Amino acid sequence: NAGVTQTPKFRILKIGQSMTLQCTQDMNHNYMYWYRQDPGMGLKLIYYSVGAGITDKGEVPNGYNVSRSTTEDFPLRLELAAPSQTSVYFCASSRAGGLGYNYGYTFGSGTRLTVV
Amino acid sequence: QQQVKQSPQSLIVQKGGISIINCAYENTAFDYFPWYQQFPGKGPALLIAIRPDVSEKKEGRFTISFNKSAKQFSLHIMDSQPGDSATYFCAATPALIGGGADGLTFGKGTHLIIQP
């Protein structure tokens, strides 16, 4: 059982370039999330999705786009990369249950992105 | 803006001692409070979680204490071991009435070092 798989693990981009961070989960979780982690700042929510075809903005969505065409996949697109997007990006998934509580997130191992 | 304030930023504890990490929140709609453990180069992993209908939850050496009136919760690691050295994040999220997902709001993290 792979859980949440992120690719690539590392990437260096030049300013203005674009790229897609891939995320796939095999747990049939409805909810998926993208977070960025900066040193000493915790994790901040970029976008989330409650199911295929449904996405919504989190706390820091500017400069990013997402899509959710299947339950398994939730790619994050960076358009016109900027140095401020240098960060470690984590994808996560969870299931909802009962009154709608998330029963814990499963995180991928992260993508370390440097924009130069 | 919803916030979760975590302290201390870093903590050094002797092997066998008790590690204590504290968090405080402002949003009274929060009602799920997980703790995540993150090792270098890895994604965060759910350690233990609590809901506000109980004041304490214990799993092995890890205990969450919750004070709803003070809007504070803390993680206690008993008999701390060098293998517990990691970054710990507290988090919170509101109840998901209707099945929506807001994502977790994370504290900024505590870098814990257990000295042998």
XYZ file of N, CA and C in Angstrom:
696
model
N 0.853 -1.189 0.000
C 0.000 0.000 0.000
C 0.883 1.232 0.000
N 0.885 2.012 -1.100
C 1.832 3.111 -1.247
C 1.427 4.340 -0.446
N 0.135 4.555 -0.194
C -0.290 5.755 0.524
C -0.373 6.935 -0.418
N 0.373 8.004 -0.087
C 0.404 9.211 -0.909
C 1.778 9.314 -1.552
N 1.801 9.380 -2.874
C 3.052 9.433 -3.615
C 3.197 10.770 -4.306
N 4.326 11.423 -4.077
C 4.608 12.711 -4.706
C 5.826 12.593 -5.621
N 5.732 13.233 -6.760
C 6.885 13.334 -7.655
C 6.926 14.723 -8.267
N 8.126 15.282 -8.547
C 9.429 14.723 -8.198
C 9.757 14.976 -6.732
N 10.852 14.460 -6.250
C 11.294 14.731 -4.879
C 12.052 16.045 -4.779
N 12.762 16.380 -5.823
C 13.532 17.619 -5.869
C 13.387 18.247 -7.253
N 13.427 19.578 -7.286
C 13.377 20.260 -8.575
C 13.943 21.662 -8.403
N 14.721 22.078 -9.391
C 15.197 23.456 -9.454
C 14.575 24.101 -10.687
N 13.916 25.207 -10.494
C 13.271 25.946 -11.575
C 13.911 27.310 -11.740
N 13.892 27.803 -12.943
C 14.303 29.182 -13.160
C 13.076 30.082 -13.045
N 13.314 31.314 -12.662
C 12.221 32.289 -12.553
C 11.456 32.338 -13.875
N 10.132 32.269 -13.764
C 9.280 32.348 -14.941
C 8.914 31.011 -15.558
N 9.621 29.951 -15.167
C 9.276 28.630 -15.676
C 8.017 28.104 -14.994
N 7.439 27.066 -15.567
C 6.249 26.433 -15.007
C 6.534 24.964 -14.760
N 5.776 24.380 -13.841
C 5.912 22.951 -13.612
C 4.669 22.439 -12.883
N 4.517 21.137 -12.926
C 3.423 20.476 -12.214
C 3.998 19.503 -11.209
N 3.563 19.645 -9.961
C 3.900 18.685 -8.925
C 2.800 17.629 -8.904
N 3.227 16.385 -8.974
C 2.256 15.299 -9.056
C 1.978 14.719 -7.669
N 0.729 14.326 -7.459
C 0.322 13.682 -6.210
C -0.730 12.637 -6.532
N -0.539 11.439 -6.032
C -1.526 10.390 -6.215
C -1.647 9.583 -4.922
N -2.882 9.155 -4.622
C -3.106 8.349 -3.421
C -3.928 7.114 -3.790
N -3.656 6.032 -3.080
C -4.320 4.769 -3.398
C -5.194 4.283 -2.245
N -5.637 5.203 -1.407
C -6.443 4.846 -0.246
C -7.919 5.165 -0.446
N -8.275 5.621 -1.634
C -9.661 5.981 -1.953
C -10.183 7.088 -1.031
N -9.276 7.993 -0.647
C -9.680 9.121 0.178
C -10.375 10.173 -0.668
N -11.439 10.743 -0.120
C -12.148 11.790 -0.850
C -11.396 13.119 -0.803
N -10.801 13.421 0.355
C -10.225 14.745 0.555
C -8.729 14.737 0.268
N -8.274 15.740 -0.457
C -6.849 15.890 -0.729
C -6.450 17.349 -0.552
N -5.171 17.551 -0.217
C -4.692 18.881 0.160
C -3.278 19.092 -0.384
N -2.961 20.350 -0.616
C -1.593 20.757 -0.868
C -1.181 21.781 0.182
N -0.038 21.508 0.823
C 0.539 22.426 1.788
C 1.939 22.802 1.331
N 2.388 23.975 1.760
C 3.784 24.323 1.629
C 4.374 24.514 3.012
N 5.634 24.133 3.160
C 6.299 24.231 4.451
C 7.553 25.053 4.300
N 7.610 26.142 5.022
C 8.779 27.010 5.040
C 9.391 26.966 6.428
N 10.710 27.086 6.545
C 11.389 26.950 7.842
C 10.792 27.859 8.917
N 10.442 27.271 10.051
C 9.926 28.047 11.168
C 8.514 28.580 10.979
N 7.856 28.155 9.895
C 6.533 28.724 9.598
C 5.420 27.683 9.620
N 5.725 26.449 9.907
C 4.691 25.418 9.894
C 4.259 25.100 8.473
N 3.065 24.598 8.342
C 2.523 24.242 7.032
C 1.336 25.135 6.723
N 1.302 25.624 5.520
C 0.210 26.491 5.097
C -0.536 25.864 3.930
N -1.860 25.902 4.008
C -2.710 25.260 3.022
C -2.777 26.086 1.744
N -2.503 25.444 0.620
C -2.529 26.130 -0.674
C -3.897 25.921 -1.338
N -4.258 24.672 -1.560
C -5.534 24.299 -2.144
C -5.995 22.991 -1.521
N -7.298 22.745 -1.610
C -7.806 21.454 -1.171
C -8.956 21.016 -2.093
N -9.297 19.751 -1.969
C -10.357 19.184 -2.800
C -11.153 18.179 -1.976
N -12.469 18.241 -2.079
C -13.318 17.310 -1.326
C -13.783 16.156 -2.192
N -13.388 16.161 -3.450
C -13.756 15.061 -4.335
C -13.439 15.425 -5.770
N -13.531 14.450 -6.641
C -13.239 14.687 -8.053
C -14.102 15.821 -8.597
N -13.452 16.750 -9.269
C -14.150 17.871 -9.871
C -14.406 19.052 -8.961
N -13.994 18.947 -7.675
C -14.263 20.007 -6.699
C -12.955 20.435 -6.055
N -12.592 21.705 -6.212
C -11.397 22.234 -5.572
C -11.723 23.586 -4.952
N -10.905 23.997 -3.989
C -11.113 25.293 -3.357
C -9.799 25.821 -2.835
N -9.737 27.153 -2.695
C -8.517 27.806 -2.265
C -8.328 27.665 -0.769
N -7.040 27.562 -0.384
C -6.679 27.589 1.019
C -6.171 28.954 1.408
N -5.190 28.974 2.289
C -4.675 30.226 2.841
C -3.751 30.972 1.882
N -2.967 30.232 1.071
C -1.949 30.856 0.225
C -2.037 30.349 -1.212
N -3.120 30.618 -1.944
C -3.306 30.034 -3.271
C -2.640 30.775 -4.426
N -2.201 32.025 -4.179
C -1.714 32.845 -5.297
C -0.477 32.235 -5.939
N -0.509 32.133 -7.275
C 0.608 31.596 -8.025
C 0.499 30.107 -8.292
N -0.587 29.502 -7.828
C -0.784 28.065 -7.972
C -2.152 27.764 -8.569
N -2.247 26.586 -9.201
C -3.529 26.080 -9.663
C -3.576 24.577 -9.428
N -4.792 24.057 -9.284
C -4.959 22.630 -9.084
C -6.108 22.132 -9.950
N -6.148 20.820 -10.096
C -7.273 20.156 -10.739
C -7.476 18.819 -10.046
N -8.676 18.285 -10.136
C -8.964 16.980 -9.525
C -9.926 16.244 -10.463
N -9.355 15.573 -11.434
C -10.177 14.866 -12.415
C -10.518 13.449 -11.941
N -9.739 12.904 -11.030
C -10.004 11.571 -10.490
C -9.873 11.611 -8.973
N -10.380 10.591 -8.314
C -10.230 10.507 -6.862
C -8.763 10.396 -6.469
N -7.957 9.715 -7.297
C -6.587 9.390 -6.930
C -5.597 10.543 -7.091
N -5.814 11.413 -8.069
C -4.783 12.365 -8.453
C -5.158 13.810 -8.140
N -4.172 14.565 -7.681
C -4.407 15.968 -7.319
C -3.138 16.757 -7.641
N -2.890 17.072 -8.903
C -1.667 17.786 -9.272
C -1.723 19.272 -8.924
N -0.565 19.828 -8.603
C -0.425 21.254 -8.298
C 0.417 21.899 -9.389
N -0.106 22.942 -9.995
C 0.556 23.615 -11.100
C 1.117 24.947 -10.635
N 2.401 25.176 -10.917
C 3.029 26.468 -10.676
C 3.215 27.161 -12.018
N 2.622 28.308 -12.169
C 2.776 29.106 -13.373
C 3.712 30.274 -13.059
N 4.654 30.540 -13.941
C 5.551 31.690 -13.773
C 6.222 31.657 -12.392
N 7.061 30.649 -12.177
C 7.683 30.440 -10.870
C 8.436 31.686 -10.400
N 8.338 31.944 -9.094
C 8.999 33.079 -8.458
C 9.827 32.570 -7.270
N 10.885 33.310 -6.884
C 11.707 32.876 -5.740
C 10.899 32.648 -4.468
N 9.793 33.383 -4.316
C 8.947 33.222 -3.119
C 8.277 31.853 -3.065
N 8.316 31.116 -4.172
C 7.719 29.788 -4.196
C 8.731 28.694 -3.847
N 9.951 29.098 -3.524
C 10.925 28.146 -3.009
C 10.428 27.623 -1.676
N 10.235 26.306 -1.592
C 9.608 25.732 -0.407
C 9.620 24.211 -0.528
N 9.138 23.565 0.505
C 8.869 22.132 0.437
C 7.356 21.962 0.363
N 6.899 21.227 -0.628
C 5.469 21.068 -0.867
C 5.033 19.664 -0.459
N 3.969 19.625 0.311
C 3.423 18.349 0.756
C 1.990 18.193 0.275
N 1.718 17.029 -0.256
C 0.370 16.627 -0.589
C -0.135 15.719 0.528
N -1.407 15.798 0.840
C -1.989 14.959 1.881
C -3.383 14.528 1.466
N -3.846 13.452 2.082
C -5.215 13.010 1.833
C -5.839 12.542 3.135
N -7.161 12.527 3.165
C -7.876 12.049 4.342
C -9.256 11.577 3.917
N -9.876 10.824 4.788
C -11.265 10.454 4.577
C -12.099 11.220 5.590
N -13.339 11.404 5.289
C -14.259 12.034 6.226
C -15.195 10.971 6.746
N -15.719 11.182 7.916
C -16.614 10.176 8.445
C -17.510 10.747 9.507
N -18.543 10.062 9.833
C -19.447 10.481 10.881
C -19.991 11.860 10.605
N -19.773 12.790 11.539
C -20.250 14.155 11.373
C -19.370 14.955 10.425
N -18.415 14.299 9.809
C -17.551 14.987 8.871
C -16.154 15.207 9.398
N -15.825 14.624 10.528
C -14.460 14.761 11.028
C -13.479 14.074 10.097
N -12.354 14.726 9.844
C -11.256 14.072 9.159
C -10.548 13.164 10.149
N -10.286 11.963 9.782
C -9.628 11.040 10.685
C -8.145 10.972 10.399
N -7.513 12.115 10.451
C -6.067 12.164 10.287
C -5.669 12.254 8.825
N -4.667 13.005 8.568
C -4.146 13.159 7.219
C -2.996 12.190 6.998
N -2.875 11.662 5.773
C -1.695 10.937 5.347
C -0.929 11.832 4.388
N 0.295 12.131 4.745
C 1.123 13.019 3.933
C 2.051 12.230 3.026
N 2.350 12.816 1.870
C 3.416 12.308 1.040
C 4.767 12.729 1.610
N 5.828 12.339 0.953
C 7.176 12.623 1.463
C 7.711 13.973 1.013
N 6.962 14.678 0.184
C 7.312 16.048 -0.129
C 8.091 16.237 -1.423
N 7.990 17.448 -1.957
C 8.791 17.895 -3.107
C 9.532 19.151 -2.681
N 10.844 19.097 -2.754
C 11.653 20.270 -2.403
C 11.920 21.058 -3.677
N 11.348 22.269 -3.743
C 11.434 23.104 -4.937
C 12.280 24.341 -4.658
N 13.224 24.595 -5.541
C 14.039 25.808 -5.456
C 13.841 26.591 -6.745
N 13.521 27.880 -6.612
C 13.357 28.754 -7.767
C 14.511 29.757 -7.763
N 15.292 29.735 -8.846
C 16.481 30.603 -8.906
C 16.404 31.566 -10.088
N -7.757 36.002 11.080
C -7.218 34.761 10.543
C -7.116 33.732 11.656
N -7.525 32.526 11.333
C -7.416 31.455 12.299
C -5.949 31.191 12.603
N -5.626 31.021 13.900
C -4.245 30.770 14.265
C -4.153 29.699 15.317
N -3.036 28.994 15.286
C -2.669 28.089 16.363
C -1.249 28.459 16.758
N -1.079 28.870 18.003
C 0.224 29.324 18.478
C 0.903 28.218 19.271
N 2.104 27.883 18.864
C 2.822 26.735 19.435
C 4.099 27.215 20.101
N 4.408 26.610 21.240
C 5.645 26.920 21.954
C 6.137 25.701 22.717
N 7.430 25.571 22.960
C 8.493 26.457 22.477
C 8.854 26.143 21.030
N 9.673 26.958 20.444
C 10.133 26.750 19.071
C 11.119 25.587 19.022
N 11.934 25.449 20.073
C 12.867 24.331 20.166
C 12.960 23.897 21.620
N 13.316 22.629 21.803
C 13.304 22.047 23.141
C 14.352 20.951 23.219
N 15.161 20.996 24.258
C 16.153 19.952 24.503
C 15.818 19.277 25.829
N 15.693 17.954 25.790
C 15.309 17.178 26.973
C 16.275 16.008 27.124
N 16.592 15.701 28.332
C 17.452 14.552 28.590
C 16.667 13.259 28.421
N 17.363 12.240 27.981
C 16.744 10.910 27.844
C 16.075 10.502 29.157
N 14.845 10.030 29.051
C 14.090 9.631 30.224
C 13.242 10.735 30.823
N 13.438 11.943 30.377
C 12.679 13.079 30.894
C 11.327 13.228 30.219
N 10.591 14.256 30.619
C 9.272 14.544 30.045
C 9.393 15.741 29.107
N 8.939 15.568 27.888
C 8.906 16.659 26.918
C 7.496 17.228 26.895
N 7.393 18.548 26.962
C 6.078 19.189 26.968
C 6.052 20.281 25.913
N 5.076 20.210 25.036
C 4.889 21.200 23.976
C 3.467 21.741 24.103
N 3.342 23.051 24.019
C 2.062 23.698 24.258
C 1.518 24.384 23.008
N 0.203 24.394 22.895
C -0.464 25.102 21.804
C -1.688 25.828 22.329
N -1.970 26.969 21.711
C -3.157 27.742 22.050
C -3.862 28.141 20.768
N -5.171 28.195 20.823
C -5.945 28.535 19.629
C -6.944 29.627 19.949
N -7.468 30.235 18.887
C -8.404 31.353 19.070
C -9.815 31.008 18.586
N -9.888 30.190 17.560
C -11.175 29.921 16.924
C -11.970 28.892 17.717
N -13.073 29.313 18.306
C -13.868 28.400 19.126
C -14.582 27.345 18.289
N -14.555 27.476 16.978
C -15.153 26.459 16.109
C -14.232 25.249 15.929
N -12.956 25.394 16.304
C -12.056 24.243 16.214
C -12.551 23.143 17.135
N -12.603 21.919 16.619
C -12.944 20.845 17.550
C -12.312 19.512 17.189
N -11.183 19.574 16.515
C -10.373 18.376 16.302
C -8.942 18.836 16.366
N -8.142 18.216 17.260
C -6.809 18.717 17.576
C -5.799 17.582 17.484
N -5.154 17.439 16.319
C -4.143 16.401 16.170
C -2.730 16.931 16.403
N -1.835 16.033 16.690
C -0.405 16.310 16.739
C 0.276 15.466 15.674
N 1.220 16.104 14.982
C 1.970 15.418 13.948
C 3.442 15.417 14.316
N 4.111 14.336 13.901
C 5.546 14.167 14.131
C 6.227 14.122 12.764
N 7.302 14.881 12.615
C 7.988 14.916 11.330
C 9.480 14.700 11.525
N 10.005 13.695 10.836
C 11.444 13.447 10.817
C 12.040 14.119 9.583
N 13.332 14.481 9.633
C 13.959 15.185 8.498
C 13.770 14.433 7.185
N 13.361 15.159 6.156
C 13.188 14.575 4.835
C 11.915 13.781 4.645
N 11.065 13.790 5.650
C 9.812 13.026 5.581
C 8.616 13.953 5.733
N 7.448 13.457 5.340
C 6.237 14.202 5.590
C 5.773 14.019 7.022
N 4.940 14.941 7.517
C 4.399 14.776 8.869
C 3.561 13.511 8.958
N 3.562 12.899 10.130
C 2.768 11.692 10.370
C 1.926 11.901 11.622
N 0.653 11.513 11.543
C -0.245 11.672 12.678
C 0.261 10.877 13.869
N 0.355 11.570 15.021
C 0.859 10.948 16.238
C -0.292 10.605 17.175
N -1.114 11.571 17.467
C -2.233 11.407 18.399
C -3.168 12.585 18.192
N -4.451 12.386 18.472
C -5.425 13.462 18.279
C -6.478 13.411 19.371
N -7.131 14.566 19.585
C -8.145 14.654 20.631
C -9.297 15.513 20.155
N -10.474 15.243 20.663
C -11.636 16.098 20.455
C -12.008 16.728 21.789
N -12.677 17.872 21.796
C -12.859 18.621 23.043
C -13.843 18.015 24.030
N -14.416 16.865 23.726
C -15.319 16.250 24.688
C -14.576 15.475 25.776
N -13.236 15.390 25.647
C -12.422 14.765 26.692
C -11.284 15.725 27.052
N -10.756 15.597 28.266
C -9.692 16.498 28.704
C -8.308 15.887 28.552
N -8.247 14.587 28.290
C -6.949 13.944 28.164
C -7.080 12.691 27.315
N -6.033 12.448 26.523
C -5.980 11.210 25.749
C -4.556 10.698 25.793
N -4.416 9.414 26.074
C -3.091 8.826 26.225
C -2.932 7.666 25.260
N -1.783 7.653 24.579
C -1.435 6.530 23.709
C 0.039 6.215 23.945
N 0.277 5.162 24.713
C 1.651 4.810 25.039
C 2.320 5.897 25.862
N 3.456 6.383 25.387
C 4.174 7.445 26.111
C 3.677 8.843 25.770
N 2.732 8.940 24.862
C 2.255 10.241 24.387
C 0.872 10.551 24.972
N 0.739 11.760 25.518
C -0.513 12.196 26.114
C -0.848 13.591 25.628
N -2.113 13.791 25.227
C -2.615 15.143 24.960
C -3.455 15.560 26.155
N -3.189 16.765 26.660
C -4.046 17.384 27.667
C -4.772 18.545 27.015
N -6.068 18.651 27.267
C -6.890 19.657 26.586
C -7.656 20.478 27.611
N -7.567 21.796 27.487
C -8.277 22.722 28.363
C -9.166 23.606 27.497
N -10.442 23.226 27.403
C -11.344 23.926 26.491
C -11.574 25.373 26.916
N -11.715 25.629 28.205
C -11.999 26.991 28.660
C -10.828 27.925 28.386
N -9.622 27.407 28.485
C -8.435 28.223 28.218
C -8.040 28.204 26.752
N -8.686 27.360 25.966
C -8.357 27.181 24.551
C -6.884 26.826 24.388
N -6.477 25.830 25.158
C -5.086 25.379 25.110
C -5.040 23.847 25.100
N -4.016 23.316 24.452
C -3.793 21.887 24.507
C -2.292 21.639 24.439
N -1.874 20.524 24.984
C -0.443 20.261 25.070
C -0.145 18.785 24.825
N 1.065 18.551 24.383
C 1.567 17.199 24.159
C 2.627 16.910 25.210
N 2.475 15.788 25.889
C 3.457 15.327 26.845
C 4.060 14.027 26.335
N 5.378 13.974 26.287
C 6.071 12.742 25.915
C 6.801 12.253 27.159
N 6.328 11.154 27.715
C 6.934 10.587 28.905
C 8.136 9.724 28.532
N 9.092 9.621 29.457
C 10.270 8.769 29.230
C 10.838 9.028 27.827
N 11.126 10.291 27.523
C 11.574 10.680 26.185
C 12.837 9.913 25.776
N 12.843 9.501 24.511
C 13.934 8.708 23.958
C 14.592 9.435 22.778
N 15.872 9.143 22.510
C 16.536 9.789 21.362
C 15.754 9.620 20.061
N 15.064 8.507 19.876
C 14.244 8.286 18.685
C 13.042 9.211 18.578
N 12.725 9.921 19.666
C 11.633 10.898 19.641
C 12.093 12.237 19.070
N 13.394 12.386 18.850
C 13.918 13.637 18.295
C 13.318 13.872 16.915
N 12.591 14.961 16.772
C 11.845 15.248 15.555
C 11.235 16.640 15.704
N 10.534 17.071 14.678
C 9.739 18.291 14.774
C 8.281 17.908 14.999
N 7.654 18.551 15.956
C 6.271 18.252 16.310
C 5.388 19.456 15.973
N 4.275 19.163 15.341
C 3.313 20.198 14.977
C 1.978 19.912 15.649
N 1.414 20.925 16.285
C 0.022 20.836 16.678
C -0.826 21.395 15.547
N -2.082 21.038 15.542
C -2.979 21.499 14.483
C -4.404 21.504 15.006
N -5.273 22.150 14.250
C -6.679 22.212 14.632
C -7.527 22.411 13.390
N -8.777 21.971 13.491
C -9.707 22.162 12.389
C -11.119 22.194 12.943
N -12.032 22.905 12.279
C -13.419 22.904 12.729
C -14.121 21.601 12.375
N -15.236 21.358 13.012
C -16.094 20.250 12.607
C -16.578 20.510 11.194
N -16.709 19.463 10.443
C -17.018 19.589 9.013
C -18.492 19.290 8.789
N -19.339 20.213 9.197
C -20.764 20.005 9.033
C -21.088 20.013 7.543
N -21.812 19.027 7.104
C -22.180 18.968 5.699
C -21.107 18.358 4.824
N -19.998 17.934 5.433
C -19.004 17.211 4.645
C -17.975 18.086 3.969
N -17.952 19.367 4.254
C -16.932 20.213 3.660
C -15.593 19.986 4.309
N -14.528 20.538 3.753
C -13.185 20.350 4.314
C -12.484 21.702 4.318
N -12.052 22.138 5.460
C -11.324 23.392 5.549
C -9.831 23.201 5.640
N -9.391 22.011 5.856
C -7.966 21.800 6.029
C -7.529 22.108 7.448
N -6.422 21.522 7.862
C -5.875 21.761 9.188
C -5.139 23.091 9.225
N -5.236 23.781 10.363
C -4.399 24.938 10.642
C -3.292 24.459 11.563
N -2.038 24.633 11.136
C -0.903 24.100 11.879
C -0.226 25.172 12.723
N 0.324 24.756 13.865
C 1.278 25.584 14.578
C 2.590 25.614 13.810
N 3.534 26.442 14.268
C 4.783 26.615 13.531
C 5.807 25.525 13.810
N 5.526 24.646 14.754
C 6.392 23.512 14.989
C 7.353 23.698 16.149
N 7.721 22.573 16.752
C 8.714 22.538 17.829
C 9.769 21.512 17.468
N 11.025 21.970 17.422
C 12.132 21.076 17.126
C 12.609 20.470 18.443
N 12.343 19.195 18.623
C 12.661 18.497 19.873
C 13.923 17.665 19.709
N 14.848 17.850 20.631
C 16.071 17.044 20.670
C 16.126 16.337 22.017
N 16.251 15.020 21.962
C 16.410 14.219 23.176
C 17.877 13.810 23.277
N 18.518 14.305 24.317
C 19.946 14.012 24.489
C 20.135 12.692 25.231
N 21.040 11.835 24.704
C 21.251 10.526 25.345
C 21.934 10.644 26.705
